[in-house]
Structure formats: structure tokens, C-alpha cells
PDB file of C-alpha atoms in Angstrom:
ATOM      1  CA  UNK A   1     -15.734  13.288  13.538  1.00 85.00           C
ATOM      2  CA  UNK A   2     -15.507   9.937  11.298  1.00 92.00           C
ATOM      3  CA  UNK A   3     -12.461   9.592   9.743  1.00 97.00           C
ATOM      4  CA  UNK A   4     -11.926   7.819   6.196  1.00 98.00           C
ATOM      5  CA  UNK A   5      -9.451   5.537   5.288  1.00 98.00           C
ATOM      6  CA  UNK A   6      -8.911   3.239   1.880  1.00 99.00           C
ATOM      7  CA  UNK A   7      -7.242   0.400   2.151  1.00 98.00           C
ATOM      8  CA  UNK A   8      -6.215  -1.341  -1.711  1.00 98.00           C
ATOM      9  CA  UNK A   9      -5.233  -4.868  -2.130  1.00 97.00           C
ATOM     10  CA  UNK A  10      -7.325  -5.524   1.264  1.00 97.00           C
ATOM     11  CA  UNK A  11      -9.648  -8.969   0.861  1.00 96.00           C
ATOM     12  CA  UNK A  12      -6.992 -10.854   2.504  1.00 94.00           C
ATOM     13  CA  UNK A  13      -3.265 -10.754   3.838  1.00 92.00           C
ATOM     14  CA  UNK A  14      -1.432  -7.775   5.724  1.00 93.00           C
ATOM     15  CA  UNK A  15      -5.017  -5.253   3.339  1.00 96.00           C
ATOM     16  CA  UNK A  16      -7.238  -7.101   5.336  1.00 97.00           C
ATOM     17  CA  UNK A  17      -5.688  -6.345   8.870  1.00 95.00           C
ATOM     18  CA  UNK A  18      -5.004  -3.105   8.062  1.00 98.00           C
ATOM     19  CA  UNK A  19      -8.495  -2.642   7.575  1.00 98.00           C
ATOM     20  CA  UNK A  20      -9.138  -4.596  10.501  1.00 97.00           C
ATOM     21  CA  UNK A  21      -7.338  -2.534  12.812  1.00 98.00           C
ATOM     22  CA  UNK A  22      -8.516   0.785  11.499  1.00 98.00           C
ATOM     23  CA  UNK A  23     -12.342  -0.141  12.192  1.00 98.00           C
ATOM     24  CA  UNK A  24     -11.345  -0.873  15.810  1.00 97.00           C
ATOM     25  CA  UNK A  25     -10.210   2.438  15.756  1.00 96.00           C
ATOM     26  CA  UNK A  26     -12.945   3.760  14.466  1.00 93.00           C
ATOM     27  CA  UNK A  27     -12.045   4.729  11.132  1.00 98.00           C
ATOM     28  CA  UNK A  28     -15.224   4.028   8.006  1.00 98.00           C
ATOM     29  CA  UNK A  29     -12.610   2.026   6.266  1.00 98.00           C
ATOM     30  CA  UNK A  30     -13.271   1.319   2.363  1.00 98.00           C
ATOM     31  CA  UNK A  31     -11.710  -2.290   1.785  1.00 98.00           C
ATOM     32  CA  UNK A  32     -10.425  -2.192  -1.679  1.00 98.00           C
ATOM     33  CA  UNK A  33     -10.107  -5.155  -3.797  1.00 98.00           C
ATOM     34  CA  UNK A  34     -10.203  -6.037  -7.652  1.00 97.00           C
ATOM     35  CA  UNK A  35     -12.530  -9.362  -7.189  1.00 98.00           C
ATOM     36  CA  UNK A  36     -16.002  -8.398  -5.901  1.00 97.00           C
ATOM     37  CA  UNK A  37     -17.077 -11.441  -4.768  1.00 98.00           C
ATOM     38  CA  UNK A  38     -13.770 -11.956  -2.304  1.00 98.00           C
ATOM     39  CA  UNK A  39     -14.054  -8.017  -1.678  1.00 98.00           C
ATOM     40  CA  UNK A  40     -17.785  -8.666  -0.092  1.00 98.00           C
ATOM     41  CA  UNK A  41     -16.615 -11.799   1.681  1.00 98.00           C
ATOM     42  CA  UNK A  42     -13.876 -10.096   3.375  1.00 98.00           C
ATOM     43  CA  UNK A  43     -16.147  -7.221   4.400  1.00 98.00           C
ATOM     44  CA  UNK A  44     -18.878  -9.345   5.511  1.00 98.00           C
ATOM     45  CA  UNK A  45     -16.232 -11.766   7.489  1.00 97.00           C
ATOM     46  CA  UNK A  46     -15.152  -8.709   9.598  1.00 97.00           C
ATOM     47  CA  UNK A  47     -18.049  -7.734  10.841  1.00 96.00           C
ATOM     48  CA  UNK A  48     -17.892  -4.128  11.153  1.00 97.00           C
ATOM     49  CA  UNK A  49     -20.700  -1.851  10.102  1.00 96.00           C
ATOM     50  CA  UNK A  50     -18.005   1.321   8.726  1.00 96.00           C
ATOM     51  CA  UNK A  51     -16.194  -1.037   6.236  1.00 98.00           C
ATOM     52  CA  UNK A  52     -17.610  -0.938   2.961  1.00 98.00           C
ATOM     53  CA  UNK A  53     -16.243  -2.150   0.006  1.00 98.00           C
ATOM     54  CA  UNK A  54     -14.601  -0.853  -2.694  1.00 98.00           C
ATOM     55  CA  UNK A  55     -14.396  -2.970  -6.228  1.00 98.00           C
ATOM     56  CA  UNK A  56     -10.363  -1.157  -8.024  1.00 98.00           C
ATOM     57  CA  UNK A  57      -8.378  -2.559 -10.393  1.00 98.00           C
ATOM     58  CA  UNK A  58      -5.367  -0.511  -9.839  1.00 98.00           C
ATOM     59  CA  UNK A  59      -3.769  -1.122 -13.302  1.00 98.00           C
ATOM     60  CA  UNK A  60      -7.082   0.248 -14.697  1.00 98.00           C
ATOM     61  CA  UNK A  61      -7.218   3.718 -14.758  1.00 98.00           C
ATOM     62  CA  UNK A  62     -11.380   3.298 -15.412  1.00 98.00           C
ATOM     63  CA  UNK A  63     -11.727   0.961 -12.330  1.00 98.00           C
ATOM     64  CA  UNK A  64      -9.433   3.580 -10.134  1.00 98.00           C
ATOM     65  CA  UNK A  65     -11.757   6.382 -11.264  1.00 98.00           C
ATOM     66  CA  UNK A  66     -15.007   4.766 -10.643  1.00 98.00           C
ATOM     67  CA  UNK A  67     -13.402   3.590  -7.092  1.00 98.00           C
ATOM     68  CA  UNK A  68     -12.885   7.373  -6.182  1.00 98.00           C
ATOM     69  CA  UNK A  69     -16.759   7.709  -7.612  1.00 98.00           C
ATOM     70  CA  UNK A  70     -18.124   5.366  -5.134  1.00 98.00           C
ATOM     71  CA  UNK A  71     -16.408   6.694  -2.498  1.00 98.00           C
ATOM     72  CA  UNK A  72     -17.405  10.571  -3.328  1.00 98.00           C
ATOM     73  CA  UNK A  73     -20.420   9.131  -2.593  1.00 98.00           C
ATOM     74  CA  UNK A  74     -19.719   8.678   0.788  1.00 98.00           C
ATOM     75  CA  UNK A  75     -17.004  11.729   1.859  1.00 98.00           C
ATOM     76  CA  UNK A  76     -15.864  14.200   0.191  1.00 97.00           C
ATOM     77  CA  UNK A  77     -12.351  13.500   1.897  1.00 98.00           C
ATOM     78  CA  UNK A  78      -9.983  10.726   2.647  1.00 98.00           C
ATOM     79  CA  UNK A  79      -7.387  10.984   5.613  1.00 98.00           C
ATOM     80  CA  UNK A  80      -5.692   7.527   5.041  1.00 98.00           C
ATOM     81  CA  UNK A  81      -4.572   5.671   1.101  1.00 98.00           C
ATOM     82  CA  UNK A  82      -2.745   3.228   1.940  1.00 98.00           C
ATOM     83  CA  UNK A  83      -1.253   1.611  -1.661  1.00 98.00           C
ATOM     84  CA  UNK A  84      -1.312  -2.291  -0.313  1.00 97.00           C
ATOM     85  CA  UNK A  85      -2.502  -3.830  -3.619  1.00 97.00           C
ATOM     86  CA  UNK A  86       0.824  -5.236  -5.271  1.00 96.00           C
ATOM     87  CA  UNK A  87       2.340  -8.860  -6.954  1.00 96.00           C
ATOM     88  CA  UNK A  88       5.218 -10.237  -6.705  1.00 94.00           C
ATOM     89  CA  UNK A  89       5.195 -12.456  -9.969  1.00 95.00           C
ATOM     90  CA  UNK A  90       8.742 -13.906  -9.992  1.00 95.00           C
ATOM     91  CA  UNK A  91       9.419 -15.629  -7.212  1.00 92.00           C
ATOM     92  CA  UNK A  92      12.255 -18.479  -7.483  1.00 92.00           C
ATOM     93  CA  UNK A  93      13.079 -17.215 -11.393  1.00 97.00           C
ATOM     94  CA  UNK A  94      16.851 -15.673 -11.690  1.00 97.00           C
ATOM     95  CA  UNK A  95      17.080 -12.312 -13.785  1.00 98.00           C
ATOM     96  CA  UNK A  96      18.631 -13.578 -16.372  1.00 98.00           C
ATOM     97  CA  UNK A  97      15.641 -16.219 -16.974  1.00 98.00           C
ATOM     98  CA  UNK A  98      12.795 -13.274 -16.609  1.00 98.00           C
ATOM     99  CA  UNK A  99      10.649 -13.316 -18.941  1.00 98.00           C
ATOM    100  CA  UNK A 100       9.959  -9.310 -20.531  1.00 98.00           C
ATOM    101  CA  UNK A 101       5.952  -9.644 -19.574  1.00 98.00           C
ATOM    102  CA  UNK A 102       6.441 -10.734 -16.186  1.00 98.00           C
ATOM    103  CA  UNK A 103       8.750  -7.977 -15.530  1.00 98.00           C
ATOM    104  CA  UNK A 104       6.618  -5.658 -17.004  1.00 98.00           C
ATOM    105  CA  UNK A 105       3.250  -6.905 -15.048  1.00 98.00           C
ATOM    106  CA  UNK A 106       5.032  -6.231 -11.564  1.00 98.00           C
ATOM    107  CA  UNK A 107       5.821  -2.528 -12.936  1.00 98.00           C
ATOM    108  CA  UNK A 108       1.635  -2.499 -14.266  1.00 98.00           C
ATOM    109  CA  UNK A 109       0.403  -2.774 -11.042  1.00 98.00           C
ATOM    110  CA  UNK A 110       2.927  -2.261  -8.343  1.00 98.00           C
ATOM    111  CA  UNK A 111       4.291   0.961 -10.009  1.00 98.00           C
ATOM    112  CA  UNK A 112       2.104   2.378 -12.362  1.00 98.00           C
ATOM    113  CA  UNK A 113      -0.923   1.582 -10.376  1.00 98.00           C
ATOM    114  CA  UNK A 114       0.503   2.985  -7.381  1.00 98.00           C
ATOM    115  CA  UNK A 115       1.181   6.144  -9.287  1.00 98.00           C
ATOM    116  CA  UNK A 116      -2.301   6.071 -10.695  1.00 98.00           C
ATOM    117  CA  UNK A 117      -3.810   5.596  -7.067  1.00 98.00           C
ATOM    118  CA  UNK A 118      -1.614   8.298  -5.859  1.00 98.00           C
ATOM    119  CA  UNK A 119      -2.776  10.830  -8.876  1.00 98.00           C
ATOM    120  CA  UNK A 120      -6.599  10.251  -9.000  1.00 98.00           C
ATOM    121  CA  UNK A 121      -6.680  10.523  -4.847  1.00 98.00           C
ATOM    122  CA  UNK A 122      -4.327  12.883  -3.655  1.00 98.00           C
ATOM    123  CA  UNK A 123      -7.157  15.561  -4.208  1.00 98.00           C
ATOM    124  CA  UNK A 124      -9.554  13.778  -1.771  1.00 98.00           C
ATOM    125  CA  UNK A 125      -6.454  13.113   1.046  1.00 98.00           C
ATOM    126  CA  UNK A 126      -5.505  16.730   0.380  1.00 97.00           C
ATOM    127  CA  UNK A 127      -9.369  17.730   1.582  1.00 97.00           C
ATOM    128  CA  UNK A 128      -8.138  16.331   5.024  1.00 96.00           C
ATOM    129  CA  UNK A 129      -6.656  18.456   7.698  1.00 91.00           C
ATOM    130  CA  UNK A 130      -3.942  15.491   7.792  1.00 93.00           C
ATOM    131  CA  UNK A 131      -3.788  13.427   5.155  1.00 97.00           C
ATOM    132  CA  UNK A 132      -1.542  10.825   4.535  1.00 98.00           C
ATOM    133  CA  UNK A 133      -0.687   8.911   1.973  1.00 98.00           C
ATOM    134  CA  UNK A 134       1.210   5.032   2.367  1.00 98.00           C
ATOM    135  CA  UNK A 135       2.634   2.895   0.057  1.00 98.00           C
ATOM    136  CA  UNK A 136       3.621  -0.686   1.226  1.00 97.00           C
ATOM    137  CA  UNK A 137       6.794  -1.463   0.172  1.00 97.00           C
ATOM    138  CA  UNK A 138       9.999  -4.594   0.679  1.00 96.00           C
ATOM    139  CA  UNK A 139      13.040  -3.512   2.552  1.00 95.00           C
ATOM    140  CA  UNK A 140      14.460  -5.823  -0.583  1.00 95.00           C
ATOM    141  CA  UNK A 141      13.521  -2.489  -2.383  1.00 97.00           C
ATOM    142  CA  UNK A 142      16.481  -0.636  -0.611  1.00 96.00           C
ATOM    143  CA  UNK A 143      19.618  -0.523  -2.806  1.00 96.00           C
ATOM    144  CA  UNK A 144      21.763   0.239  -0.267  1.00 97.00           C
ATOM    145  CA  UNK A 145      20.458  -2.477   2.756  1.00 95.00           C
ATOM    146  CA  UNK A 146      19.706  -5.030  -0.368  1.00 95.00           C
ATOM    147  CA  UNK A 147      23.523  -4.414  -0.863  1.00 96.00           C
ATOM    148  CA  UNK A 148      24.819  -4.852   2.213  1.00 96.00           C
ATOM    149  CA  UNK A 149      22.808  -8.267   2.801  1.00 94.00           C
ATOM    150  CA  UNK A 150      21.176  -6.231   5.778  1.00 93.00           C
ATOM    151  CA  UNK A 151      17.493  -7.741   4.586  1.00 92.00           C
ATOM    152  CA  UNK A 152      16.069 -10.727   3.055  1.00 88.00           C
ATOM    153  CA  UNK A 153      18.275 -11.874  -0.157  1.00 90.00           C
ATOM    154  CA  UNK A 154      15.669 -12.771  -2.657  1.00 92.00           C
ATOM    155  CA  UNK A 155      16.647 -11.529  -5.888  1.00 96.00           C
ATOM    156  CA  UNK A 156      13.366 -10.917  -6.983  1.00 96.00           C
ATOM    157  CA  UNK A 157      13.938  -8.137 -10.345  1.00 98.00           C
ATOM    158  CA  UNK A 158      10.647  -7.874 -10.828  1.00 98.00           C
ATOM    159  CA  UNK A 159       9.197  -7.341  -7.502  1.00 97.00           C
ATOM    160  CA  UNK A 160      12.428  -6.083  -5.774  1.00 97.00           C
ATOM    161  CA  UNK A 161      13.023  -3.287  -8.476  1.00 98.00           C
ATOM    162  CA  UNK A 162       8.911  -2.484  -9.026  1.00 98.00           C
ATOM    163  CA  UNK A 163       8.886  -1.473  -5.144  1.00 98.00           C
ATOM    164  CA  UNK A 164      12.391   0.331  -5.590  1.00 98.00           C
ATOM    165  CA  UNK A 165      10.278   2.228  -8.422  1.00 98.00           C
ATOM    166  CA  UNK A 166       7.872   3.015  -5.205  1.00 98.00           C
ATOM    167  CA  UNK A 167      10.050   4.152  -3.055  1.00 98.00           C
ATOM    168  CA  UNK A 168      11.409   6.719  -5.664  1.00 98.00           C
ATOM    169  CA  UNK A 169       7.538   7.450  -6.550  1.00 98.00           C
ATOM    170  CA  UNK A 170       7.431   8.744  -2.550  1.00 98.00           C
ATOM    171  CA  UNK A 171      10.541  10.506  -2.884  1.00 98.00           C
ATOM    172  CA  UNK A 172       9.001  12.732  -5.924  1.00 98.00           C
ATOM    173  CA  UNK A 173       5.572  13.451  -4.599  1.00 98.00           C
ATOM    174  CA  UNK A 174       7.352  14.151  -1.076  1.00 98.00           C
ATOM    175  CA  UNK A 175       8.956  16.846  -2.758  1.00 97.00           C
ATOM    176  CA  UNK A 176       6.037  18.218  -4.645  1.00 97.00           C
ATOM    177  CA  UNK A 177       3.824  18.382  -1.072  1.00 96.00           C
ATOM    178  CA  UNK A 178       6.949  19.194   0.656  1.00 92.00           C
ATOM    179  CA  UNK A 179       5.556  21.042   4.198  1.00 78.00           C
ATOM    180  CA  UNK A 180       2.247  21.997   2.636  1.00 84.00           C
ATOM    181  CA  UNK A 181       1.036  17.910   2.328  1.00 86.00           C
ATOM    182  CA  UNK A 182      -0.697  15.824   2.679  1.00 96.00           C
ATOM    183  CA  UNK A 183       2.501  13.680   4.013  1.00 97.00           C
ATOM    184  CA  UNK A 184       3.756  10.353   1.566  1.00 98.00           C
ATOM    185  CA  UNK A 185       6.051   7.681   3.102  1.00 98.00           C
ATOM    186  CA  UNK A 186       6.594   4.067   2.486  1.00 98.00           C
ATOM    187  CA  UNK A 187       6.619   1.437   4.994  1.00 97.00           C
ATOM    188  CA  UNK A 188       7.871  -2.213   4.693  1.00 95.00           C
ATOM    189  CA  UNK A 189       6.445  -4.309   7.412  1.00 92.00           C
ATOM    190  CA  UNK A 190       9.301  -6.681   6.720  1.00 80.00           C
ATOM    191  CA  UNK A 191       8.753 -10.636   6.147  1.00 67.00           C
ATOM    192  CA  UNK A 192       5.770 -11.523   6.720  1.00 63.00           C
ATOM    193  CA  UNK A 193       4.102 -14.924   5.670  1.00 52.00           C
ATOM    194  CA  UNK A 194       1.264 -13.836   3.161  1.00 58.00           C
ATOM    195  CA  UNK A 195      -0.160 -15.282  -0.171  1.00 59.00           C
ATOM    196  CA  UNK A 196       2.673 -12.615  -1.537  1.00 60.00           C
ATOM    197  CA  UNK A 197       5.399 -15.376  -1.105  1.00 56.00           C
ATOM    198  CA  UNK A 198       3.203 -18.514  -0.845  1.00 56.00           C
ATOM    199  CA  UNK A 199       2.619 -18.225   3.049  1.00 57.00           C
ATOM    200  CA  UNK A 200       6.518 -18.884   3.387  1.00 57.00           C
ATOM    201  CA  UNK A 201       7.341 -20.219   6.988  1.00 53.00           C
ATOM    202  CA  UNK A 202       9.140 -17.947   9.827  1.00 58.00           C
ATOM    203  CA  UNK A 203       7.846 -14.242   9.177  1.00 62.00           C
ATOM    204  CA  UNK A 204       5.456 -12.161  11.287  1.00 71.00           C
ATOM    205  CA  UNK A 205       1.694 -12.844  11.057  1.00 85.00           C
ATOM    206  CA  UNK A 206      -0.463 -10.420   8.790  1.00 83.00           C
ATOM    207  CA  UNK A 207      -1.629  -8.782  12.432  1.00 90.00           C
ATOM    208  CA  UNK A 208       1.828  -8.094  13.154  1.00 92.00           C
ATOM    209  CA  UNK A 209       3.086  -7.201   9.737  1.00 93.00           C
ATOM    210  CA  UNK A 210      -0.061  -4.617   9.516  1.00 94.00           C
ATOM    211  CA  UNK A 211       0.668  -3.632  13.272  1.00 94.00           C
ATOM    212  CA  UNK A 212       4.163  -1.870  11.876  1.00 96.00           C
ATOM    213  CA  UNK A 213       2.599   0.041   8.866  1.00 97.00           C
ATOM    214  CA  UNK A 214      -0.062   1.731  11.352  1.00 97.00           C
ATOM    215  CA  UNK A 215       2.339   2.314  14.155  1.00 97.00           C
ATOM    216  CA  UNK A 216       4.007   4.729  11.569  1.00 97.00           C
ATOM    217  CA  UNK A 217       0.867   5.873   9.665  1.00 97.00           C
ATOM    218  CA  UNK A 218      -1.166   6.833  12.982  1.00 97.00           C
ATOM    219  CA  UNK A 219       1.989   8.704  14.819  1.00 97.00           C
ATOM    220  CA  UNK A 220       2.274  12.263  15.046  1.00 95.00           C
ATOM    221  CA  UNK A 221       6.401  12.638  13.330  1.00 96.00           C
ATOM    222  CA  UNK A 222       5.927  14.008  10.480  1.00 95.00           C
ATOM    223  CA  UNK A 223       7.702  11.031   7.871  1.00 97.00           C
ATOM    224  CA  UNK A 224       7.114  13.035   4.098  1.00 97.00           C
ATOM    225  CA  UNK A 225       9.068  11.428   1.701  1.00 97.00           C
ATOM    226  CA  UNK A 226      10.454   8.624   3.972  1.00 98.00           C
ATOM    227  CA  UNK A 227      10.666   4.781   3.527  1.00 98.00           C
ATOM    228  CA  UNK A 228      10.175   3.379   7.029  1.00 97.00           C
ATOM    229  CA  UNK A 229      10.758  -0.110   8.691  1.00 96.00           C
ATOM    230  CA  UNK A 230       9.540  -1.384  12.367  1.00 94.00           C
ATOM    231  CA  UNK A 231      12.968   0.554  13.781  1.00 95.00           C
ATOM    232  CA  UNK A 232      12.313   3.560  11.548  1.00 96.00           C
ATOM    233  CA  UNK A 233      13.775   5.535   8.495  1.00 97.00           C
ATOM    234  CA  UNK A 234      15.754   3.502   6.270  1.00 97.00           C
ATOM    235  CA  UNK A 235      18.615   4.431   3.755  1.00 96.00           C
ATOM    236  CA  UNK A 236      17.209   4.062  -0.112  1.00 94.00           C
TER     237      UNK A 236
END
């Protein structure tokens, strides 16, 4: 039996090899993306006949709903969202020399249009006899390891604190779906040299990056309400 998976954010970076690695596992992947004419060119540069594409704006609740249209189309259920779309808007800028609108743009589509991904699909992933639901996030985004200088030390407000938002977005609807489900966790691949953070030198690849959000999306524990990194659960 075919099994669904949508993949936002996923025309290039650590979307697109996520999406990659689903179709060799035979999932119909929908390859999400909010420019149509990269969105086709990524879909058309993999190669595989079950990934379609999917044109979302995730900070527009219109384009999010029309998204779930298109795919209604298709299935009636989805067994993997995985919330990749996100910006990080203020890299090398200090806190104190944020400007209010770039703050508030991370928050538009890393928060709110995770929420508003989360909202509109959970019916379709809750159709599944094991949905799941991911949300990339930044070990930056835990308090605690951000702290203790345990992870990269960007100080990052906007994007740090938008993906702590995240993180406490998967605690709350891990509490609502509780043992019932579908299951929500977060995973941070960790650095990874993407467009993200202007293909920055020494992280993993995108393969490898996307490699540690599936090895914890396709296992069989049971991770509701976690945040995750390559070793496993990781304090908030």
C-alpha cells in the first residue's frame, strides 16, 4: 500500500533530500515549495514518477488550504508532514540591532506557518494508521543546551527563538494527541551547510543532514512531543 508523505520548504537544501530519500523508499512524496517554477524543477531534476509537486505558501493560510486541496485530490490521507519550510532572516545582526519586521517575519513563517501547516493537516495524518507529524528545528532552539554552549553559538533572536516557538508548538499538540496520535516531534539535523546560513563551510551535507530527520521519523519508538537530535531526545 502507497504511502504519502509532504515534504514543505523542499525545492532545494536538507526539503529536497528528504524528498529524495522517501521516493527511494517508496513513498508518493508531494514536494512542497512556495515558487512554482523552482518547485517543478526540483521535481523534474529527481526523476521519480511518485513526487509531485505541491505549490504552499506557508504564511498564507489560502495557499496552505489550496495545498491540502491538491493533495485531496490524490489521497485522502497523509502518513508523513514534515514542517521543513523555514528562514532564518538575521544572520550576523546582534539583538539589540534587530529590526521589529525581521523579527516578526521569522515568527510569520517559521512559527505561525508551522502552526497553520500543523492545523489544516493534522486531519489528513490523523486518517493514517501512523501518522506522524515533523517539524525541523535548530538545537540553537534549546534553552537549556543554547545555555550551556553545548551547540552552535549563533545568537540568532529571530531564528533561534522562532524555532524555540516550534519546539513549544510540539510540546502542546503532543499533549493534545497524547497516546491516541498521530505522533509530533521535532528533529534538528544539526549544522548543516544549506542556503539557510549561506552554504557556511564544515557542517554535514543536505544527504546527511536529511539522513538524521528520517532515521527518527521512519523508526518504530514512539517520540510524541519530543525534540530529537542525531544521539536522540534533547532537554528544551
Amino acid at each position: 500500500m502507497t504511502k504519502f508523505a509532504f515534504v514543505t520548504g523542499a525545492n532545494k537544501g536538507i526539503g529536497y533530500e528528504l524528498v529524495r530519500q522517501l521516493a527511494e523508499k517508496e513513498y508518493h512524496v508531494f514536494l512542497g515549495a512556495r515558487n512554482e517554477k523552482l518547485g517543478q524543477q526540483a521535481v523534474q531534476s529527481l526523476g521519480f514518477s511518485k513526487v509531485s509537486f505541491v505549490l504552499v505558501d506557508i504564511s498564507d493560510i489560502q495557499s496552505v488550504h489550496n495545498a491540502k486541496n491538491k493533495i485531496l485530490e490524490v489521497t485522502d490521507h497523509l502518513d508523513l508532514l514534515i514542517n521543513n519550510a523555514g528562514i532564518a532572516p538575521d544572520f550576523n545582526i546582534l539583538p539589540s540591532e534587530l529590526q521589529v519586521e525581521t523579527l516578526r517575519s521569522a515568527f510569520d513563517i517559521n512559527f505561525f506557518g508551522t502552526f497553520q501547516m500543523i492545523q489544516a493537516f493534522l486531519p489528513l495524518v490523523k486518517k493514517s494508521q501512523r501518522g506522524k507529524i515533523v517539524n525541523v528545528t535548530t538545537d540553537m532552539a534549546s534553552q537549556t543546551m543554547f545555555d550551556n554552549g553545548e551547540v552552535g553559538q549563533l545568537n540568532l533572536l529571530g531564528y533561534n527563538s522562532s524555532k524555540t516557538a516550534v519546539n513549544s508548538l510540539t510540546l502542546a499538540f503532543g499533549k493534545e494527541l497524547g497516546e491516541s496520535g498521530p505522533e509530533i516531534f521535532g528533529v534538528t539535523p544539526g549544522f548543516t551547510t544549506t542556503d539557510l546560513n549561506g552554504n557556511a563551510p564544515g557542517g554535514k551535507t543536505t544527504a546527511e543532514g536529511a539522513q538524521i530527520i528520517l532515521n527518527h521519523t521512519l523508526s518504530e519508538i514512539n517520540y510524541n512531543g519530543k525534540i530529537l537530535d542525531k544521539n536522540g531526545v534533547i532537554p528544551w
